[in-house]
Amino acid sequence: MVPPVQKLSLTDALRAARETRALEIGEGILDRTPHVFRGQFGKRTAVIVTDAKTLAIAGQAVSSAFLTAGCPVRDPFVFQAPDLYAEHSFVEGLEASLKTHDAIPVAVGAGTINDLTKLATHRAGRPYLCVATAASMDGYTAFGASITHQGSKQTFLCPAPTVVVADLKVICAAPSQMNAWGYADLMAKVTAGADWIVADALGAEPIDPQAWGIVQGRLREMVADAAGVRTGSPAAIRRLVEGLMLSGFAMQSAKSSRPASGAEHQFSHLWDMQHHTHNGWPPSHGFKVGIGTVAVAALYERLLQRPLDQLDVEKSCSSWPDQEQWLERIRDHFGEGDLATVASRETLAKAGDQETLRAQLSQLRTAWPELRRQLRDQLIPLTELKQMLQAAGAPTEPEQIGISREQLRNSFWQAFFIRRRFTVLDLAVRAGMLDECLDDIFGRSGVWPLNPQTQTLATP
């Protein structure tokens, strides 16, 4: 059951967080970093962690602020790699450095710097402070770090920062594309919320009222000014920053990514695991999630048109694959290798037997009229959703991140296989309607008609 929407303030949400104890958002507040550092860590020594580019943008200013305030600070740890990304070897390098001293890290940067510092400091056995330099994703205050290790993107469990400082002057000056990444990541909470409603209704995972309220309570307010995000409007960027921080607090509260992540994130994780690149580089997390959000919204629109309260439960149960049939399907989609191994493990963990399926589909038949109403209230119509993403500077077509329409269609099934979390993909597969819906979405009059003359669209 969807809880009554509570519009929680940042202060309320901060109380619900498990790790983060202080959050400062304002314009021109980099020089307050030593003050908030002292409030949590007393007279301990700090060490700035950043990369060469961000050192010039904000890292040096933060370091100077510590010196001016009379706070002990070590020489900065600066990642020198020109192609720095959230990869495990960089975590190891920072971890090794941290173990030579006992200073508290101050991560100055966006998602990559934060995730690398989050995991390295956890392994070094100490907390850290984060200075956010772009509204590029919701991971600043999230529990866990998304790191590439042994060829695949993995979420490592580790605490969020104890303190976050977000200087809106710095964030507004960041490349507009980075804030568009964050806007797309925040818009994903719309479909993620719909997936949680489905999982709750079918008994797969109950909604946590507190975490739900933190993310969903003010979500529409936070995404209302898409054009303002693109132009760097301070008011729009502040709301975006707040929305992203709230998402992280909800994940801390639930100790799970469920409040902020659904099937749309499974598309992004899939493409990460396939090492997808566009123009020589991996597309940003936010833009991959944005395309996933549009894809999921398209699937919901097709399912909401169907009379699932008249579903033939016995027909669906009789055609439900057994374990060997699931493994065969996975081999068809992935061949052999690590990705097939992950898909096999995750799919078998959630597949269940015919009796479990029968109970879920019987519940779906009964609940569908009310469930459909709740989903329509939660979701943003596909056309409007795409307009909002476009206005913020985010892509809405798969070609814009180098994903062909054929690949996107295949990705619906592949995304279903790679994670056990119950989402709209599981609903469509259990009802035996995923292929039918995909025929609509990629048909002649669908959202993405499969047309060999389709021209590649420019990246926004």
Coordinates of C-alpha atoms in Angstrom, one line a residue:
M1 CA 0.0 0.0 0.0
V2 CA 1.3 3.4 -1.0
P3 CA 1.9 5.5 2.2
P4 CA 0.4 9.0 2.5
V5 CA 2.9 11.4 1.0
Q6 CA 4.9 13.3 3.6
K7 CA 6.9 16.3 2.5
L8 CA 9.9 15.8 4.7
S9 CA 12.4 18.6 5.0
L10 CA 16.1 18.1 4.7
T11 CA 16.4 18.4 8.5
D12 CA 13.8 15.6 8.9
A13 CA 15.5 13.4 6.4
L14 CA 18.9 14.0 8.0
R15 CA 17.6 12.7 11.3
A16 CA 16.6 9.5 9.5
A17 CA 20.0 9.0 7.9
R18 CA 22.3 6.4 9.5
E19 CA 25.7 7.9 8.7
T20 CA 25.5 11.5 7.6
R21 CA 25.3 13.9 10.6
A22 CA 25.6 17.3 9.0
L23 CA 24.7 18.9 5.6
E24 CA 25.5 22.5 4.5
I25 CA 24.1 23.9 1.3
G26 CA 24.6 27.5 0.3
E27 CA 26.4 29.9 -2.1
G28 CA 30.0 30.7 -1.5
I29 CA 30.4 28.4 1.5
L30 CA 33.7 26.6 0.7
D31 CA 35.4 28.6 3.5
R32 CA 32.9 27.1 6.0
T33 CA 34.3 23.6 5.4
P34 CA 36.8 23.8 8.3
H35 CA 34.0 24.9 10.6
V36 CA 31.8 21.9 9.8
F37 CA 34.8 19.7 9.9
R38 CA 35.6 20.7 13.4
G39 CA 32.0 20.3 14.4
Q40 CA 32.3 16.5 13.7
F41 CA 36.0 15.7 14.0
G42 CA 37.4 18.2 16.4
K43 CA 41.1 19.0 16.1
R44 CA 42.0 16.1 13.9
T45 CA 44.1 16.6 10.8
A46 CA 42.4 16.8 7.4
V47 CA 43.7 15.7 4.0
I48 CA 42.1 16.9 0.8
V49 CA 41.3 14.2 -1.8
T50 CA 40.7 15.4 -5.3
D51 CA 41.9 15.2 -8.9
A52 CA 44.1 17.7 -10.7
K53 CA 41.3 19.6 -12.5
T54 CA 39.1 19.9 -9.4
L55 CA 42.1 20.9 -7.3
A56 CA 42.2 24.1 -9.3
I57 CA 38.4 24.6 -9.3
A58 CA 37.7 24.0 -5.6
G59 CA 40.3 21.8 -3.9
Q60 CA 42.9 24.5 -3.4
A61 CA 40.3 26.9 -2.0
V62 CA 39.2 24.3 0.6
S63 CA 42.8 23.6 1.5
S64 CA 43.5 27.3 1.9
A65 CA 40.4 27.6 4.1
F66 CA 41.8 25.0 6.5
L67 CA 45.1 26.8 6.7
T68 CA 43.4 30.2 7.2
A69 CA 41.2 28.7 10.0
G70 CA 44.2 27.3 11.7
C71 CA 43.1 23.7 11.2
P72 CA 45.8 21.1 10.6
V73 CA 45.8 19.8 7.0
R74 CA 48.2 17.5 5.1
D75 CA 49.3 18.0 1.6
P76 CA 46.4 17.1 -0.8
F77 CA 46.1 13.6 -2.2
V78 CA 45.6 14.3 -5.9
F79 CA 44.6 11.6 -8.5
Q80 CA 46.8 12.4 -11.5
A81 CA 45.2 9.9 -14.0
P82 CA 43.7 11.9 -17.0
D83 CA 41.1 9.1 -17.4
L84 CA 40.2 8.9 -13.8
Y85 CA 37.0 6.9 -13.2
A86 CA 35.5 4.8 -10.3
E87 CA 37.8 1.8 -10.8
H88 CA 39.1 -0.4 -8.0
S89 CA 42.8 0.2 -8.6
F90 CA 42.3 3.9 -7.8
V91 CA 40.6 2.9 -4.5
E92 CA 43.6 0.7 -3.7
G93 CA 46.0 3.7 -4.3
L94 CA 44.1 6.0 -2.0
E95 CA 43.6 3.3 0.6
A96 CA 47.4 2.7 0.7
S97 CA 48.1 6.4 1.1
L98 CA 45.5 6.8 3.9
K99 CA 47.1 3.9 5.9
T100 CA 50.3 5.9 6.2
H101 CA 48.6 8.5 8.4
D102 CA 45.4 9.1 10.5
A103 CA 44.1 12.2 8.8
I104 CA 40.4 12.5 8.0
P105 CA 39.8 12.7 4.2
V106 CA 37.9 15.6 2.7
A107 CA 36.7 14.5 -0.7
V108 CA 36.4 17.5 -3.1
G109 CA 34.7 16.5 -6.4
A110 CA 31.8 14.8 -8.0
G111 CA 30.7 11.2 -8.2
T112 CA 34.0 9.6 -9.1
I113 CA 36.0 11.3 -6.3
N114 CA 33.2 10.6 -3.8
D115 CA 32.9 6.9 -4.6
L116 CA 36.6 6.3 -4.6
T117 CA 37.0 8.1 -1.2
K118 CA 34.0 6.5 0.3
L119 CA 35.3 3.0 -0.2
A120 CA 39.0 3.7 0.5
T121 CA 38.2 5.5 3.8
H122 CA 35.9 2.7 4.9
R123 CA 38.7 0.2 4.3
A124 CA 41.1 2.5 6.1
G125 CA 38.7 2.5 9.1
R126 CA 37.8 6.2 9.3
P127 CA 35.0 8.6 8.3
Y128 CA 35.2 11.4 5.8
L129 CA 33.7 14.7 4.7
C130 CA 32.5 15.4 1.2
V131 CA 32.5 18.7 -0.7
A132 CA 30.2 18.2 -3.7
T133 CA 31.2 20.1 -6.8
A134 CA 28.3 19.2 -9.2
A135 CA 24.7 18.0 -8.9
S136 CA 25.6 15.0 -11.0
M137 CA 24.2 12.0 -9.1
D138 CA 22.5 10.9 -5.9
G139 CA 25.5 9.0 -4.5
Y140 CA 27.0 11.7 -2.3
T141 CA 24.8 10.7 0.6
A142 CA 24.1 7.1 -0.4
F143 CA 25.2 4.0 1.5
G144 CA 27.6 2.2 -0.8
A145 CA 30.0 3.0 -3.6
S146 CA 29.6 2.0 -7.2
I147 CA 33.1 0.8 -8.4
T148 CA 34.3 -1.1 -11.4
H149 CA 36.1 -4.2 -10.2
Q150 CA 37.3 -7.3 -12.2
G151 CA 35.6 -6.0 -15.3
S152 CA 32.1 -5.3 -13.9
K153 CA 30.4 -2.4 -12.1
Q154 CA 29.8 -3.5 -8.5
T155 CA 28.2 -1.8 -5.4
F156 CA 30.5 -2.1 -2.4
L157 CA 28.8 -1.6 0.9
C158 CA 30.4 1.3 2.9
P159 CA 29.0 4.2 4.9
A160 CA 28.1 7.6 3.5
P161 CA 30.1 10.7 4.4
T162 CA 29.7 12.0 7.9
V163 CA 29.4 15.6 6.6
V164 CA 28.5 17.0 3.1
V165 CA 29.2 20.6 2.0
A166 CA 27.5 21.7 -1.2
D167 CA 28.6 25.1 -2.5
L168 CA 25.9 26.2 -5.0
K169 CA 28.2 28.8 -6.5
V170 CA 30.6 26.0 -7.5
I171 CA 27.9 23.6 -8.6
C172 CA 26.2 26.2 -10.7
A173 CA 29.5 26.8 -12.5
A174 CA 30.0 23.1 -13.2
P175 CA 29.4 22.1 -16.9
S176 CA 25.6 22.1 -17.5
Q177 CA 25.9 18.5 -18.7
M178 CA 26.9 17.3 -15.3
N179 CA 23.8 18.8 -13.7
A180 CA 21.8 17.2 -16.4
W181 CA 23.2 13.9 -15.3
G182 CA 21.9 14.5 -11.8
Y183 CA 18.5 15.6 -13.1
A184 CA 18.1 12.4 -15.1
D185 CA 19.2 10.4 -12.0
L186 CA 16.5 12.3 -9.9
M187 CA 13.8 11.7 -12.5
A188 CA 14.5 8.0 -12.2
K189 CA 12.9 8.1 -8.8
V190 CA 9.5 8.4 -10.6
T191 CA 9.8 4.9 -12.2
A192 CA 11.7 3.5 -9.2
G193 CA 8.8 4.5 -7.0
A194 CA 6.4 2.8 -9.4
D195 CA 8.5 -0.4 -9.2
W196 CA 8.3 -0.3 -5.4
I197 CA 4.6 0.1 -5.6
V198 CA 4.4 -3.1 -7.7
A199 CA 6.8 -5.0 -5.5
D200 CA 4.7 -4.0 -2.4
A201 CA 1.4 -4.9 -4.0
L202 CA 2.6 -8.4 -5.0
G203 CA 4.3 -9.1 -1.7
A204 CA 7.8 -9.0 -3.0
E205 CA 9.1 -6.1 -1.0
P206 CA 7.1 -3.8 1.3
I207 CA 7.4 -0.1 1.1
D208 CA 9.3 1.5 3.9
P209 CA 7.1 4.6 4.7
Q210 CA 10.0 6.7 6.0
A211 CA 12.3 6.1 3.1
W212 CA 9.3 6.5 0.7
G213 CA 8.4 9.9 2.2
I214 CA 12.0 11.1 2.0
V215 CA 12.3 10.4 -1.8
Q216 CA 8.8 10.8 -3.1
G217 CA 7.4 13.5 -0.8
R218 CA 8.9 16.5 -2.6
L219 CA 10.0 14.8 -5.8
R220 CA 7.7 16.7 -8.1
E221 CA 8.9 20.0 -6.6
M222 CA 12.5 19.0 -7.1
V223 CA 12.2 18.2 -10.8
A224 CA 9.8 21.0 -11.7
D225 CA 12.3 23.5 -13.3
A226 CA 14.1 21.4 -15.9
A227 CA 15.0 24.4 -18.0
G228 CA 16.5 26.1 -14.9
V229 CA 18.8 23.1 -14.4
R230 CA 20.1 23.6 -17.9
T231 CA 20.7 27.3 -17.6
G232 CA 22.2 27.0 -14.1
S233 CA 19.4 28.8 -12.2
P234 CA 20.5 28.9 -8.5
A235 CA 17.0 28.1 -7.3
A236 CA 16.7 25.2 -9.7
I237 CA 20.1 23.8 -8.9
R238 CA 19.4 24.1 -5.1
R239 CA 16.2 22.1 -5.5
L240 CA 18.1 19.5 -7.6
V241 CA 20.9 19.3 -5.0
E242 CA 18.3 18.9 -2.2
G243 CA 16.5 16.2 -4.2
L244 CA 19.7 14.2 -4.8
M245 CA 20.7 14.5 -1.1
L246 CA 17.2 13.3 0.0
S247 CA 17.6 10.3 -2.2
G248 CA 20.9 9.4 -0.5
F249 CA 19.4 9.9 2.9
A250 CA 16.5 7.5 2.0
M251 CA 19.0 4.9 1.0
Q252 CA 20.9 5.4 4.3
S253 CA 17.6 5.1 6.2
A254 CA 16.6 1.9 4.4
K255 CA 20.2 0.6 4.1
S256 CA 19.2 -0.3 0.5
S257 CA 19.1 1.4 -2.9
R258 CA 15.5 0.3 -3.3
P259 CA 14.0 3.8 -2.5
A260 CA 16.0 5.3 -5.4
S261 CA 16.6 2.5 -7.9
G262 CA 14.4 0.3 -10.0
A263 CA 14.4 -1.3 -13.4
E264 CA 15.8 1.9 -15.0
H265 CA 19.0 1.4 -13.0
Q266 CA 19.1 -2.2 -14.2
F267 CA 19.5 -0.9 -17.8
S268 CA 22.4 1.3 -16.7
H269 CA 24.0 -1.6 -14.7
L270 CA 23.6 -3.9 -17.7
W271 CA 25.4 -1.4 -20.0
D272 CA 28.1 -0.9 -17.5
M273 CA 28.7 -4.7 -17.3
Q274 CA 28.7 -4.9 -21.1
H275 CA 31.4 -2.1 -21.1
H276 CA 29.3 0.0 -23.4
T277 CA 31.0 3.1 -24.7
H278 CA 29.9 5.9 -27.0
N279 CA 32.4 8.0 -28.9
G280 CA 35.2 6.3 -27.0
W281 CA 33.9 6.9 -23.5
P282 CA 31.3 5.3 -21.2
P283 CA 28.2 7.5 -21.1
S284 CA 27.5 9.0 -17.7
H285 CA 25.5 7.1 -15.1
G286 CA 22.8 9.7 -15.2
F287 CA 22.3 9.6 -18.9
K288 CA 22.2 5.8 -19.0
V289 CA 19.7 5.9 -16.2
G290 CA 17.7 8.6 -18.1
I291 CA 17.3 6.4 -21.1
G292 CA 16.4 3.5 -18.8
T293 CA 13.7 5.7 -17.2
V294 CA 12.2 6.5 -20.6
A295 CA 12.3 2.8 -21.5
V296 CA 10.6 1.8 -18.3
A297 CA 8.0 4.5 -18.6
A298 CA 7.2 3.2 -22.2
L299 CA 6.7 -0.3 -20.8
Y300 CA 4.5 0.9 -18.0
E301 CA 2.3 2.8 -20.5
R302 CA 1.8 -0.5 -22.5
L303 CA 1.0 -2.5 -19.4
L304 CA -1.4 0.0 -18.0
Q305 CA -3.5 -0.4 -21.1
R306 CA -4.0 -4.1 -20.5
P307 CA -6.8 -5.7 -18.4
L308 CA -4.5 -7.6 -16.0
D309 CA -7.6 -8.2 -13.8
Q310 CA -8.6 -10.7 -16.5
L311 CA -5.2 -12.4 -16.7
D312 CA -5.3 -16.2 -17.4
V313 CA -3.3 -17.2 -14.3
E314 CA -3.2 -20.9 -15.2
K315 CA -1.9 -20.3 -18.7
S316 CA 0.9 -18.1 -17.3
C317 CA 1.8 -20.8 -14.7
S318 CA 1.8 -23.6 -17.2
S319 CA 4.3 -21.8 -19.5
W320 CA 6.6 -20.7 -16.6
P321 CA 10.1 -22.0 -17.3
D322 CA 11.9 -24.5 -15.0
Q323 CA 15.5 -24.0 -13.9
E324 CA 17.1 -25.5 -16.9
Q325 CA 14.9 -23.6 -19.3
W326 CA 15.9 -20.3 -17.5
L327 CA 19.5 -21.2 -17.9
E328 CA 19.0 -21.9 -21.5
R329 CA 17.4 -18.6 -22.1
I330 CA 20.2 -16.8 -20.3
R331 CA 22.8 -18.6 -22.5
D332 CA 20.8 -17.4 -25.5
H333 CA 21.0 -13.8 -24.3
F334 CA 24.5 -13.7 -22.9
G335 CA 26.4 -16.7 -24.1
E336 CA 29.1 -17.8 -21.6
G337 CA 31.1 -15.7 -19.3
D338 CA 30.8 -13.6 -16.1
L339 CA 27.7 -11.7 -17.2
A340 CA 25.9 -15.0 -17.8
T341 CA 27.0 -16.2 -14.4
V342 CA 25.6 -13.1 -12.7
A343 CA 22.3 -13.5 -14.7
S344 CA 22.0 -17.1 -13.7
R345 CA 22.5 -16.4 -10.0
E346 CA 20.1 -13.5 -10.0
T347 CA 17.4 -15.1 -12.1
L348 CA 17.3 -18.3 -10.2
A349 CA 17.1 -16.4 -6.9
K350 CA 13.8 -14.7 -8.0
A351 CA 12.2 -17.2 -10.4
G352 CA 10.3 -19.2 -7.9
D353 CA 8.0 -22.1 -8.6
Q354 CA 4.6 -22.3 -10.1
E355 CA 2.8 -22.1 -6.8
T356 CA 4.6 -18.9 -5.9
L357 CA 3.8 -17.5 -9.4
R358 CA 0.1 -18.5 -9.0
A359 CA -0.2 -16.7 -5.7
Q360 CA 1.4 -13.5 -7.2
L361 CA -0.7 -13.5 -10.3
S362 CA -3.9 -14.2 -8.4
Q363 CA -3.0 -11.2 -6.2
L364 CA -2.3 -9.2 -9.3
R365 CA -5.7 -10.0 -10.7
T366 CA -7.4 -8.8 -7.6
A367 CA -5.3 -5.8 -7.0
W368 CA -5.0 -4.5 -10.6
P369 CA -7.8 -1.9 -10.6
E370 CA -6.4 -0.1 -7.6
L371 CA -2.8 -0.8 -8.5
R372 CA -3.3 0.7 -11.9
R373 CA -4.7 3.8 -10.4
Q374 CA -1.8 4.1 -8.0
L375 CA 0.7 3.7 -10.8
R376 CA -1.0 6.3 -13.0
D377 CA -0.8 8.7 -10.1
Q378 CA 2.9 7.9 -9.6
L379 CA 4.1 8.0 -13.1
I380 CA 4.7 11.0 -15.4
P381 CA 3.2 10.5 -18.9
L382 CA 6.0 9.4 -21.4
T383 CA 5.6 12.5 -23.6
E384 CA 5.9 14.8 -20.7
L385 CA 8.8 12.9 -19.2
K386 CA 10.8 13.2 -22.4
Q387 CA 10.0 16.9 -22.6
M388 CA 11.3 17.4 -19.1
L389 CA 14.5 15.5 -19.7
Q390 CA 15.1 17.3 -23.0
A391 CA 14.6 20.7 -21.2
A392 CA 17.3 19.8 -18.7
G393 CA 19.7 18.8 -21.4
A394 CA 19.4 15.1 -21.0
P395 CA 19.0 12.5 -23.8
T396 CA 15.7 10.8 -24.5
E397 CA 16.7 8.6 -27.4
P398 CA 18.9 5.6 -27.1
E399 CA 21.1 6.6 -30.1
Q400 CA 22.2 9.7 -28.1
I401 CA 24.2 7.4 -25.8
G402 CA 25.2 5.0 -28.6
I403 CA 22.5 2.3 -27.9
S404 CA 20.8 1.1 -31.1
R405 CA 17.1 0.3 -31.0
E406 CA 17.8 -3.4 -31.5
Q407 CA 20.2 -3.3 -28.5
L408 CA 17.6 -1.4 -26.4
R409 CA 14.9 -4.0 -27.2
N410 CA 17.3 -6.8 -26.2
S411 CA 18.2 -4.9 -23.0
F412 CA 14.7 -5.2 -21.6
W413 CA 15.1 -9.0 -21.3
Q414 CA 18.8 -8.7 -20.3
A415 CA 18.0 -6.2 -17.6
F416 CA 15.4 -8.5 -16.2
F417 CA 18.0 -11.3 -15.9
I418 CA 20.8 -9.4 -14.1
R419 CA 19.1 -8.5 -10.8
R420 CA 16.8 -10.2 -8.4
R421 CA 15.0 -6.9 -7.4
F422 CA 11.3 -7.1 -8.3
T423 CA 10.4 -4.4 -10.9
V424 CA 8.0 -3.8 -13.8
L425 CA 10.2 -6.2 -15.8
D426 CA 9.2 -9.0 -13.4
L427 CA 5.6 -8.0 -13.6
A428 CA 5.6 -8.2 -17.4
V429 CA 7.5 -11.5 -17.5
R430 CA 5.3 -13.1 -15.0
A431 CA 2.2 -12.0 -16.8
G432 CA 3.7 -13.3 -20.1
M433 CA 3.4 -9.9 -21.7
L434 CA 7.0 -8.6 -22.0
D435 CA 7.4 -9.6 -25.7
E436 CA 3.9 -8.4 -26.5
C437 CA 4.7 -5.0 -25.0
L438 CA 8.0 -4.8 -26.8
D439 CA 6.3 -5.5 -30.1
D440 CA 4.2 -2.4 -29.4
I441 CA 7.1 -0.2 -28.2
F442 CA 9.4 -1.1 -31.2
G443 CA 6.6 -1.6 -33.7
R444 CA 5.8 0.7 -36.6
S445 CA 3.7 3.1 -34.5
G446 CA 5.6 2.6 -31.3
V447 CA 8.1 4.8 -29.4
W448 CA 11.1 3.4 -31.2
P449 CA 10.1 1.7 -34.5
L450 CA 12.9 -0.6 -35.7
N451 CA 13.8 1.1 -38.9
P452 CA 17.1 0.6 -40.7
Q453 CA 17.0 4.2 -42.0
T454 CA 16.9 5.6 -38.4
Q455 CA 19.5 8.3 -38.2
T456 CA 21.8 8.6 -35.2
L457 CA 20.9 11.6 -33.1
A458 CA 23.4 14.0 -31.7
T459 CA 24.5 13.7 -28.1
P460 CA 23.0 16.6 -26.1

